[in-house]
CSV table of C-alpha atoms and ligand atoms in Angstrom, one decimal:
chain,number,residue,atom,x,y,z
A,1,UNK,CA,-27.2,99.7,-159.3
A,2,UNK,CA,-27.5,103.1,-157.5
A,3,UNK,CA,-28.7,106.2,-160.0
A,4,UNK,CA,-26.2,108.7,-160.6
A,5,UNK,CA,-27.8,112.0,-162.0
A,6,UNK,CA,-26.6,115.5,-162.8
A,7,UNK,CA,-28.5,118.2,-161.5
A,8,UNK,CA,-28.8,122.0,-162.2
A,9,UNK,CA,-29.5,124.9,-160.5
A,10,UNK,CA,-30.1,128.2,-161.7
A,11,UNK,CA,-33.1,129.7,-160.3
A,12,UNK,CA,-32.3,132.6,-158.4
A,13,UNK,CA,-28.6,133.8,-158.4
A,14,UNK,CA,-26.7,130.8,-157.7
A,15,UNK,CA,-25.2,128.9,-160.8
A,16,UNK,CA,-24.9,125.3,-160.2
A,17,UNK,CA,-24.3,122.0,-161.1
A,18,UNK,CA,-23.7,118.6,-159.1
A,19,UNK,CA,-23.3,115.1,-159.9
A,20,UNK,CA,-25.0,113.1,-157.1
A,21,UNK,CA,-25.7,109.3,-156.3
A,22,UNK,CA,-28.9,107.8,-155.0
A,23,UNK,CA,-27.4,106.6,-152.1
A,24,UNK,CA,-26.4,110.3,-150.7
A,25,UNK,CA,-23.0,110.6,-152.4
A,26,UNK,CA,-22.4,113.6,-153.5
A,27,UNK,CA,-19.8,113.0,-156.5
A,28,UNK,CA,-19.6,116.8,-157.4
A,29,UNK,CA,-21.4,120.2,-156.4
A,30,UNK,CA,-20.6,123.3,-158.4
A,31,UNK,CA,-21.8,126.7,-157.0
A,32,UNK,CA,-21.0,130.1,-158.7
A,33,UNK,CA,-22.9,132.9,-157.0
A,34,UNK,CA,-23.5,136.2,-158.3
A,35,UNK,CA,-23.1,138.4,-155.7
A,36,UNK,CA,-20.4,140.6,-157.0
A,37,UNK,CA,-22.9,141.5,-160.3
A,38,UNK,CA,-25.5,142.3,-157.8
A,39,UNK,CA,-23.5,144.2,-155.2
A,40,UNK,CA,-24.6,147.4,-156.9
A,41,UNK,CA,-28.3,147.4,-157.5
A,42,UNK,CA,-29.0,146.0,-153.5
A,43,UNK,CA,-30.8,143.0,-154.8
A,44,UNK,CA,-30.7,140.5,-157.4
A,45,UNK,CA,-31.2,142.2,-160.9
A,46,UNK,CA,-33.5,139.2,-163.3
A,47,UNK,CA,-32.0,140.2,-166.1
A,48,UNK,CA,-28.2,140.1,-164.9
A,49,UNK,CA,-29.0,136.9,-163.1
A,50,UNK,CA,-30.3,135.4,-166.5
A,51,UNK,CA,-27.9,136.3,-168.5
A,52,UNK,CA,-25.2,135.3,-165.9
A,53,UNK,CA,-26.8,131.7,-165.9
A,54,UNK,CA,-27.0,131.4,-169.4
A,55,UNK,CA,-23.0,132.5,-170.0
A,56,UNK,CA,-21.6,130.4,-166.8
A,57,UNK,CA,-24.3,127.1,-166.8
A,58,UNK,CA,-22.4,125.0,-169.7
A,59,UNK,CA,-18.9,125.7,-167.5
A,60,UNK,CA,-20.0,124.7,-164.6
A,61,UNK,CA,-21.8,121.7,-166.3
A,62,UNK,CA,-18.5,120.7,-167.7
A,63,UNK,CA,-16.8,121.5,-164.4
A,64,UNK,CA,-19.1,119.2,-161.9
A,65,UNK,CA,-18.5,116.1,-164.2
A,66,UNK,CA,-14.7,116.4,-164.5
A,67,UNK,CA,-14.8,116.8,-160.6
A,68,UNK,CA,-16.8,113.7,-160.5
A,69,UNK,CA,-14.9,111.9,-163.1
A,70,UNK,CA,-18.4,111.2,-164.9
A,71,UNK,CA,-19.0,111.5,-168.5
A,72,UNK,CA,-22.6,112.2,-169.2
A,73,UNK,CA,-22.3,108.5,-170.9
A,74,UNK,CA,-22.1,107.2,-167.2
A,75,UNK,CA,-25.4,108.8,-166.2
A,76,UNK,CA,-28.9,107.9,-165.1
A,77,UNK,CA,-30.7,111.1,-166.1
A,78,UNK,CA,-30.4,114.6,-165.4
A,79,UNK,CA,-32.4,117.2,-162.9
A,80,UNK,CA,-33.1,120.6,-163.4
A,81,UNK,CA,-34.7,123.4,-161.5
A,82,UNK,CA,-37.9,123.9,-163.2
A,83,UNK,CA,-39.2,126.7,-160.9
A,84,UNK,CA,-40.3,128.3,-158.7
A,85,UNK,CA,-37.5,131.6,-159.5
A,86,UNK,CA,-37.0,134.4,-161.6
A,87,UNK,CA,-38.2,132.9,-164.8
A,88,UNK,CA,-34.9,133.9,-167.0
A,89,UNK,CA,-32.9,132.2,-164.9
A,90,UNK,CA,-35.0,129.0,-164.6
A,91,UNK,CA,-35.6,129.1,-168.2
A,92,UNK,CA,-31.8,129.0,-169.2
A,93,UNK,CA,-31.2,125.8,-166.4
A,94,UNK,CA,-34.2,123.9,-168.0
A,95,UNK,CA,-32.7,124.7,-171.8
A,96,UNK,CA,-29.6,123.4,-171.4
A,97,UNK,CA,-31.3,120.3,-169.5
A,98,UNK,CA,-33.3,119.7,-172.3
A,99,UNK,CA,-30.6,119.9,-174.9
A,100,UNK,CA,-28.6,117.8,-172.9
A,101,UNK,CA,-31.2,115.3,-172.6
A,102,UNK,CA,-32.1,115.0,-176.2
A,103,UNK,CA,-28.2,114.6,-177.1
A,104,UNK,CA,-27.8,111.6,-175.1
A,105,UNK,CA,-30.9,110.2,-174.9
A,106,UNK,CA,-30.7,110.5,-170.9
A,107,UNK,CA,-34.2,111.0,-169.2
A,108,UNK,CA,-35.4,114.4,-168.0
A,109,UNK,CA,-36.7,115.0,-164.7
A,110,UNK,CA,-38.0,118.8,-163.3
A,111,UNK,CA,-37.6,119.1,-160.1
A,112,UNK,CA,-39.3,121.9,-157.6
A,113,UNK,CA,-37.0,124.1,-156.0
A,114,UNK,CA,-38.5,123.9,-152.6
A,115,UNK,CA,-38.6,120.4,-153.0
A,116,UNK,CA,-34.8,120.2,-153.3
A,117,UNK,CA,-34.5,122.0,-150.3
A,118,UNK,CA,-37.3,120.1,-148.1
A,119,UNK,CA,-35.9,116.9,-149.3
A,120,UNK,CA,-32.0,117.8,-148.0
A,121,UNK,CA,-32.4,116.3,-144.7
A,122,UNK,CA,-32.7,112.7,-146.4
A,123,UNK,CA,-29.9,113.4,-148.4
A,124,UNK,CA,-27.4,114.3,-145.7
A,125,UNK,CA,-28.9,112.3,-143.1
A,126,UNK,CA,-31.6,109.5,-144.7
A,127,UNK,CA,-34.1,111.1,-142.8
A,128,UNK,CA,-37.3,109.1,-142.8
A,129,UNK,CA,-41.1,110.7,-143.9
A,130,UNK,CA,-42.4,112.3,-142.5
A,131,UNK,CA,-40.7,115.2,-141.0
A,132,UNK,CA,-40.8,119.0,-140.0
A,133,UNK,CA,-38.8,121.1,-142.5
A,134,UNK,CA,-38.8,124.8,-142.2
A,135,UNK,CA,-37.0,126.5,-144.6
A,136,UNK,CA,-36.1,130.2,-143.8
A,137,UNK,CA,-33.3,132.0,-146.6
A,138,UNK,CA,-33.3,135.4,-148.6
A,139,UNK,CA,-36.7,134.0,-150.6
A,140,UNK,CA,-38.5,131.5,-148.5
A,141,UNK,CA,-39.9,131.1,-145.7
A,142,UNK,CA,-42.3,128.2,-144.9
A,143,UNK,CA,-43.2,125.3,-142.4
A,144,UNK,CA,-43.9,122.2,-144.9
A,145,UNK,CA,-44.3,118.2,-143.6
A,146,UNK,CA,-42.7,116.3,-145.7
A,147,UNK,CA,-44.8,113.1,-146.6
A,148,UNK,CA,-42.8,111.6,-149.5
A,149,UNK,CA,-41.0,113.1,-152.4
A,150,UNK,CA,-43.8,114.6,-153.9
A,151,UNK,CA,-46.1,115.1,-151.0
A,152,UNK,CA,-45.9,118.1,-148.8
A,153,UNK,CA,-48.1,119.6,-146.4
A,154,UNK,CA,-47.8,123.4,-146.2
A,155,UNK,CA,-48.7,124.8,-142.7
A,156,UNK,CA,-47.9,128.4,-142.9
A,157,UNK,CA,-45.5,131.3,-144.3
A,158,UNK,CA,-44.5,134.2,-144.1
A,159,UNK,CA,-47.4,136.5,-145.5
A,160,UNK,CA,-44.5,139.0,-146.6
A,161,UNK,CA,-41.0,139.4,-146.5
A,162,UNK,CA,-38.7,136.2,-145.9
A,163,UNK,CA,-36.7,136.6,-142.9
A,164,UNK,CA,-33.3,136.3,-144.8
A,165,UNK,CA,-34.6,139.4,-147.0
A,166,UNK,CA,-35.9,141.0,-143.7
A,167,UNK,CA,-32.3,141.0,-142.7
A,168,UNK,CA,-31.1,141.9,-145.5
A,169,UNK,CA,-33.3,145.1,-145.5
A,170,UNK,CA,-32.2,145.7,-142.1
A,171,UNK,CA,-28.3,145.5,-142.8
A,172,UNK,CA,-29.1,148.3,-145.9
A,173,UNK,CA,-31.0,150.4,-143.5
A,174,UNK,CA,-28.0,150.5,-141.2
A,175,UNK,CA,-25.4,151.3,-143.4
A,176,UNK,CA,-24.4,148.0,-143.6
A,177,UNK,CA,-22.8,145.7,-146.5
A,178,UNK,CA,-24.8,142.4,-148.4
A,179,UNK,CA,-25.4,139.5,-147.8
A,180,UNK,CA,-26.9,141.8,-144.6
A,181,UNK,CA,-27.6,138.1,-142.2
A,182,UNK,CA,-23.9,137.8,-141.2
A,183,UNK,CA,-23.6,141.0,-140.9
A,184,UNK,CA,-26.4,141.7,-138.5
A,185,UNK,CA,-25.7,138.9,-136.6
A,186,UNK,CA,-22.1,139.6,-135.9
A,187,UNK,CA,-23.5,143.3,-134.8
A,188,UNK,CA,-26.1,141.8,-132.8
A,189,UNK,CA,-23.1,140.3,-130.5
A,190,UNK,CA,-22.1,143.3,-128.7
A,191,UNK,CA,-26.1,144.5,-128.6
A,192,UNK,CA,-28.5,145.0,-125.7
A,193,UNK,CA,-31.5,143.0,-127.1
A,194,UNK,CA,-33.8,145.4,-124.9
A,195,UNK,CA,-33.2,148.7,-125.5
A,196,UNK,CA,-35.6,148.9,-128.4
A,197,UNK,CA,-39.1,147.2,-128.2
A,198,UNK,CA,-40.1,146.2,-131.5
A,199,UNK,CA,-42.8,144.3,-132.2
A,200,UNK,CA,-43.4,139.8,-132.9
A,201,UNK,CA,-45.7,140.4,-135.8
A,202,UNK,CA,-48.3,137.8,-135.8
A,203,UNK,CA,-47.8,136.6,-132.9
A,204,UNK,CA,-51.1,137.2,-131.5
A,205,UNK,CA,-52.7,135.3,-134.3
A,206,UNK,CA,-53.1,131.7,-134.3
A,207,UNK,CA,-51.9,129.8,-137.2
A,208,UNK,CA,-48.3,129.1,-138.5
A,209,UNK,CA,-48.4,132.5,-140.5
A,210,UNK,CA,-45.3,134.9,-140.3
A,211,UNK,CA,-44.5,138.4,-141.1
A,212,UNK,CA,-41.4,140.3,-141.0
A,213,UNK,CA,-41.7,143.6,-142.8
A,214,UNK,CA,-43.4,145.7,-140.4
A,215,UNK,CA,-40.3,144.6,-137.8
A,216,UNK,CA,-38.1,146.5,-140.6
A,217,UNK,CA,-40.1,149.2,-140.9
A,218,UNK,CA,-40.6,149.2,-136.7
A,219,UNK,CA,-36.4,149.7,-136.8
A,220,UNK,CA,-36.5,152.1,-139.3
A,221,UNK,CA,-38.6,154.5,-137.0
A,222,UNK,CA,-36.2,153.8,-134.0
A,223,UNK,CA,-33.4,154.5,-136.4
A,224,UNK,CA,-34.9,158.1,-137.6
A,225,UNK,CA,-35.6,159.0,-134.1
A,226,UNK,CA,-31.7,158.5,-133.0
A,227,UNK,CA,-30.9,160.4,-136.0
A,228,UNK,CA,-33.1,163.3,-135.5
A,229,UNK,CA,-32.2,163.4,-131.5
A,230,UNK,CA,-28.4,162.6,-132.1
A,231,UNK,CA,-27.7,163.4,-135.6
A,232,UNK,CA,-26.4,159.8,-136.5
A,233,UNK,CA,-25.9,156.3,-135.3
A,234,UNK,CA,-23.4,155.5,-132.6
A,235,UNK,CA,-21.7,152.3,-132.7
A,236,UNK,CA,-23.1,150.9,-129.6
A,237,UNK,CA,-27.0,152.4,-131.7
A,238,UNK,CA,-26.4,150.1,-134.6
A,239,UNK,CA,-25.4,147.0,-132.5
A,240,UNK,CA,-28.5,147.3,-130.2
A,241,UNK,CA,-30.6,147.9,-133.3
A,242,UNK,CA,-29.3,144.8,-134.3
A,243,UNK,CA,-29.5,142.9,-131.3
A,244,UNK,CA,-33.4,143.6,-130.9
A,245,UNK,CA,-34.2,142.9,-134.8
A,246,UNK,CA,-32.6,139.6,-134.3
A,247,UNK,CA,-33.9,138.7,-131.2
A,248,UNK,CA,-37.8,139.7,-132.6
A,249,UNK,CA,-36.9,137.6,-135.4
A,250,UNK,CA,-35.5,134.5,-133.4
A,251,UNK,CA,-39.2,134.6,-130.9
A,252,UNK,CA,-41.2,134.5,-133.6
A,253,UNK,CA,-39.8,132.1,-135.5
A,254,UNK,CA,-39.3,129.9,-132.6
A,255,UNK,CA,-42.9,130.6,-131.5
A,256,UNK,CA,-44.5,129.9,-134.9
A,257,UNK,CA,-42.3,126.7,-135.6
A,258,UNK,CA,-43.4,125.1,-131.3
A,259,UNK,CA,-46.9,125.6,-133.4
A,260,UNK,CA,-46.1,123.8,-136.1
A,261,UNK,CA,-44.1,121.1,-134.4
A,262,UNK,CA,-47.4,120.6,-132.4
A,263,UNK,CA,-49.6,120.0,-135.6
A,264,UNK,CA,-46.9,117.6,-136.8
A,265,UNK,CA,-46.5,115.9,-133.4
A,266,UNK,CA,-50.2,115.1,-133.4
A,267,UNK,CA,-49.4,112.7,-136.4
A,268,UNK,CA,-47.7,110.4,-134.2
A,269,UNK,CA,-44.1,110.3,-136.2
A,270,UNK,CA,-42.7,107.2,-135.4
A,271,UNK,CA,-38.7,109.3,-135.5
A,272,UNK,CA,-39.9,113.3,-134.6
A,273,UNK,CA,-37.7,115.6,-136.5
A,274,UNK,CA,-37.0,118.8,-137.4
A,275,UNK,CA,-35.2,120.0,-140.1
A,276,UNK,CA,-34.4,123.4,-141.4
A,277,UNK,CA,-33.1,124.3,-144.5
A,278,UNK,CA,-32.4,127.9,-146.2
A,279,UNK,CA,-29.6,130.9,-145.5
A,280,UNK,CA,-31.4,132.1,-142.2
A,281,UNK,CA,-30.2,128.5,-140.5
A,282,UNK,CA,-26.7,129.5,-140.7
A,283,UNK,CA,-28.1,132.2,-137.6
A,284,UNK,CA,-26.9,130.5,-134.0
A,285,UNK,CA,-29.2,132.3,-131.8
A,286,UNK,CA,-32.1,131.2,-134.5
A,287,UNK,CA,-30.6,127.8,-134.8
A,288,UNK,CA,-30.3,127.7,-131.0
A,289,UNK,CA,-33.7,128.4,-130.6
A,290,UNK,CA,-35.2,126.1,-133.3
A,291,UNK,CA,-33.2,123.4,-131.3
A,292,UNK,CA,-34.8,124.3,-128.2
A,293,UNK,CA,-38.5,123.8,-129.6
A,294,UNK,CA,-37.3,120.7,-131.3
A,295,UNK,CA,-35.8,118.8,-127.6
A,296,UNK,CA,-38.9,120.2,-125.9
A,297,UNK,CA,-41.2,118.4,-128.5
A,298,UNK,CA,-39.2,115.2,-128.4
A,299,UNK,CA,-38.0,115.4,-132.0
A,300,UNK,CA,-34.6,115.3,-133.3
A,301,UNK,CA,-33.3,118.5,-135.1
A,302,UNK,CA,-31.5,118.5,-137.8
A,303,UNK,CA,-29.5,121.1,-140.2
A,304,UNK,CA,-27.2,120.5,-143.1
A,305,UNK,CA,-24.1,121.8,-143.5
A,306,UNK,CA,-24.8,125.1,-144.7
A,307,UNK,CA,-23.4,124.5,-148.5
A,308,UNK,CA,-26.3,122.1,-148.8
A,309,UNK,CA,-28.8,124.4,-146.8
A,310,UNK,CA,-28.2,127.4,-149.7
A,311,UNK,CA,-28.9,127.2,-153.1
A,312,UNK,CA,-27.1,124.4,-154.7
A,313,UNK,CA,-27.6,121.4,-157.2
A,314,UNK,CA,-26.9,118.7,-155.3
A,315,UNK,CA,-30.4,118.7,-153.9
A,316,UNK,CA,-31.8,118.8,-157.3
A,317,UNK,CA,-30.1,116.0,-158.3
A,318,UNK,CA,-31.1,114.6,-155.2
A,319,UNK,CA,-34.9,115.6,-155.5
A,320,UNK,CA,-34.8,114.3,-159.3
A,321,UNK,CA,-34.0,110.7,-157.9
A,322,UNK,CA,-36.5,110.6,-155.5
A,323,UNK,CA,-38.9,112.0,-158.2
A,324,UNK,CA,-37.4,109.3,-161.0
A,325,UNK,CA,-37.6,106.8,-158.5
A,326,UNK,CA,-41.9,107.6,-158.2
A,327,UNK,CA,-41.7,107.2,-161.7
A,328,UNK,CA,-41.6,110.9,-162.5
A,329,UNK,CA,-40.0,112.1,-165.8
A,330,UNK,CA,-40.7,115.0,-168.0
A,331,UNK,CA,-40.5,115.2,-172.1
A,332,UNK,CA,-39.3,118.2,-174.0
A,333,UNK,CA,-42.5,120.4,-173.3
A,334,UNK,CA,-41.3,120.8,-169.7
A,335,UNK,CA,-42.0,124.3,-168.9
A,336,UNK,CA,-40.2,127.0,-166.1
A,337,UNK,CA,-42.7,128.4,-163.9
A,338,UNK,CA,-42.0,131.2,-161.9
A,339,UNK,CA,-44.7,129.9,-159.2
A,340,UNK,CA,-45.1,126.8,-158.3
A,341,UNK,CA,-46.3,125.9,-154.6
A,342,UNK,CA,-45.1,122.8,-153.5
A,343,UNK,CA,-48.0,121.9,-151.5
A,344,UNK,CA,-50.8,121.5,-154.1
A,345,UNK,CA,-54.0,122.7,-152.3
A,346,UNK,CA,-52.0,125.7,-151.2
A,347,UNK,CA,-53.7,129.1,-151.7
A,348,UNK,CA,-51.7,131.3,-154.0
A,349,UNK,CA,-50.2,133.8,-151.7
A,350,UNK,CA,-49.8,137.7,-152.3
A,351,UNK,CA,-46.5,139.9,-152.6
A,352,UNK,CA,-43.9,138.9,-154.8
A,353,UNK,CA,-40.5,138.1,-152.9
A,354,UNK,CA,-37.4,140.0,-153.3
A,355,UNK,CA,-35.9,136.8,-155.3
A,356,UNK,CA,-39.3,136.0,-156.6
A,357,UNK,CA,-38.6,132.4,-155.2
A,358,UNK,CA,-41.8,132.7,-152.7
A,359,UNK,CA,-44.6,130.3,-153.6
B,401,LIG,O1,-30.5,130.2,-148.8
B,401,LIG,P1,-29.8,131.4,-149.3
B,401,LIG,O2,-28.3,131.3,-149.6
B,401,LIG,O3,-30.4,132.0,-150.6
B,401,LIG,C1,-31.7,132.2,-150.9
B,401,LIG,O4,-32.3,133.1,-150.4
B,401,LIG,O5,-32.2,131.3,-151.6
B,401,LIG,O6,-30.0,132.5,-148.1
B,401,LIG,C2,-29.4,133.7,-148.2
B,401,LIG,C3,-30.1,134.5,-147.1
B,401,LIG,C4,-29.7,136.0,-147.1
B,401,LIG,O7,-30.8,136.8,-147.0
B,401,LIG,C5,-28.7,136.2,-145.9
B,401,LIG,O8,-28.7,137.5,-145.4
B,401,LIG,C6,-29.3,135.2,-145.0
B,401,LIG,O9,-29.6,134.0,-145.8
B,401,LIG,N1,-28.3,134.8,-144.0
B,401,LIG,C7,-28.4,135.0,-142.6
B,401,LIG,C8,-27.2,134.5,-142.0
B,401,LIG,N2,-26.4,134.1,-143.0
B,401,LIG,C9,-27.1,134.2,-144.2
B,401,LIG,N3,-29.4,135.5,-141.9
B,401,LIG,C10,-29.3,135.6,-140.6
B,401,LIG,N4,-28.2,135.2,-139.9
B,401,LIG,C11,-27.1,134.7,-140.6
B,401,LIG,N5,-26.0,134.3,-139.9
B,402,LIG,ZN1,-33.4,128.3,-152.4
């Protein structure tokens, strides 16, 4: 009999909830984001977010069962997001999980964030262990080999900002609307990539480590110097701006992750991949690039549709199974953590993330 679990999501601003099989069917997947109660404050706000999730995570419950024609009677058990994310948020997603799960009876499983994004690629593709996952959005940013469903191997980070965030930044200091990735990106079309010279952070280091904030504040000097010769932006400014934050972005990423595919090719994986996962792999001149490193290594590359790649519940219900399945279950004194690093020899790391979903 394949397990059928619910899962719920509500760790950063994303409310969610899925009904998913363990065979990769994805019976429902509910997603309200919160962008519209955010749009004001340029960022996400905890306490909005929280209270959001607590008002809109029972409907949404309700919703991705009648969309899966599943009464919680039919189910296996039920996963929850039990960090890492702003703490409100996660703590309303794991209450309602609990309370569900001491009404029926069902078992409770708390599933890691990251680890329902690194483990994606085997639910839209049965991908085999182990693989190459980078996961690049708005709050993470992280090169992990994925060993099994609990077993991860982090090889680097970003040491600050998260690219999706350092696009973000970018789009605000430009004058232009949030989400700022899409937004950038379709600037960056009609851009000269080499007007501006701003700097690959890192680079020069060896290592798998990232960093992305001193590219943002790079632009923000070439931005104040066009505004103190020309007394504003042109069009054709903001589009090369563009064009050379995305590019800087795009070599060091693709750089950093030919590093890491090395250090995972010397493992000998009997079916090379790469998978990405995260916001950020919704870019085409980054995904283009990621492909590149992935044919030149001999390892297949792989990307989920981009629903599954941002925040969603599916992949907690997904991750749950293959937790359940190990034999992992959780009792009423689960607890949300707002960090929780998937790999567990990592070293804590410093800066707090814009989403506080960094660990
Ligand atoms: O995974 P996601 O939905 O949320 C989390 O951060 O968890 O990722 C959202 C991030 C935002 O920072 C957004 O600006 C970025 O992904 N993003 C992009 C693109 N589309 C979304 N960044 C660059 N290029 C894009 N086309
Ligand atoms: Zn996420």
């Amino acid at each position: 009999m394949t397990l059928t679990f619910l899962g719920i999501e509500s760790s950063c601003d994303d409310t969610a909830a899925a009904v998913v099989r363990a065979d990769g069917t994805i019976l429902s997947s509910v997603v309200e984001g919160q962008v519209a109660l955010h749009a004001a404050f340029g960022g996400v706000v905890p306490e909005i977010a929280a209270r959001a999730h607590a008002e809109r995570l029972d409907v949404c419950v309700e919703r991705a069962l009648d969309q899966a024609d599943t009464r919680l009677a039919d189910l296996d058990g039920i996963a929850v997001t039990a960090g890492p994310g702003l703490i409100g948020g996660v703590l309303s997603g794991v209450m309602l999980a609990k309370g569900l799960a001491a009404a029926t009876g069902l078992p409770l499983v708390g599933v890691n964030h990251l680890a329902g994004h690194a483990l994606t690629p085997r639910l839209t593709d049965g991908l085999e262990f182990p693989y190459l996952m980078l996961l690049i959005s708005g709050g993470h940013c992280q090169f992990l080999i994925a060993r099994g469903p609990e077993d991860f191997t982090r090889l680097g980070g970003s040491i600050d900002d998260a690219p999706g965030e350092a696009f973000d930044k970018t789009a605000k200091l430009l004058g232009l609307p949030q989400p700022g990735g899409p937004q950038v990106s379709r600037e960056a079309e009609g851009g000269d990539p080499a007007r501006f010279a701003l700097p690959r952070p890192l680079l020069d280091r060896p290592g798998c480590d990232m960093s992305f904030s001193g590219l943002k504040t790079a632009l923000l000097r070439e931005r104040d110097k066009l505004v103190a010769a020309q007394g504003g932006l042109y069009r054709q400014d903001r589009a090369d701006l563009c064009a050379a934050f995305q590019q800087a972005v795009a070599d060091v990423l693709a750089e950093k992750t030919r590093r890491a595919m090395a250090l995972y090719m010397a493992e000998a994986p009997s079916r090379p991949a790469l998978a990405v996962a995260g916001g950020v792999a919704a870019n085409s001149l980054i995904r283009s690039r990621l492909q590149d490193v992935a044919a030149a290594a001999g390892a297949e590359f792989i990307a989920p549709p981009l629903r599954l790649c941002t925040d969603n519940a599916a992949m907690i219900a997904f991750a749950g199974i293959e937790r359940f399945r190990l034999g992992g279950r959780d009792g009423m004194d689960l607890t949300a953590r707002p960090r929780w690093p998937l790999d567990r020899d990592a070293i804590p790391l410093v800066g707090a993330g814009r989403k506080g979903a960094k660990a």
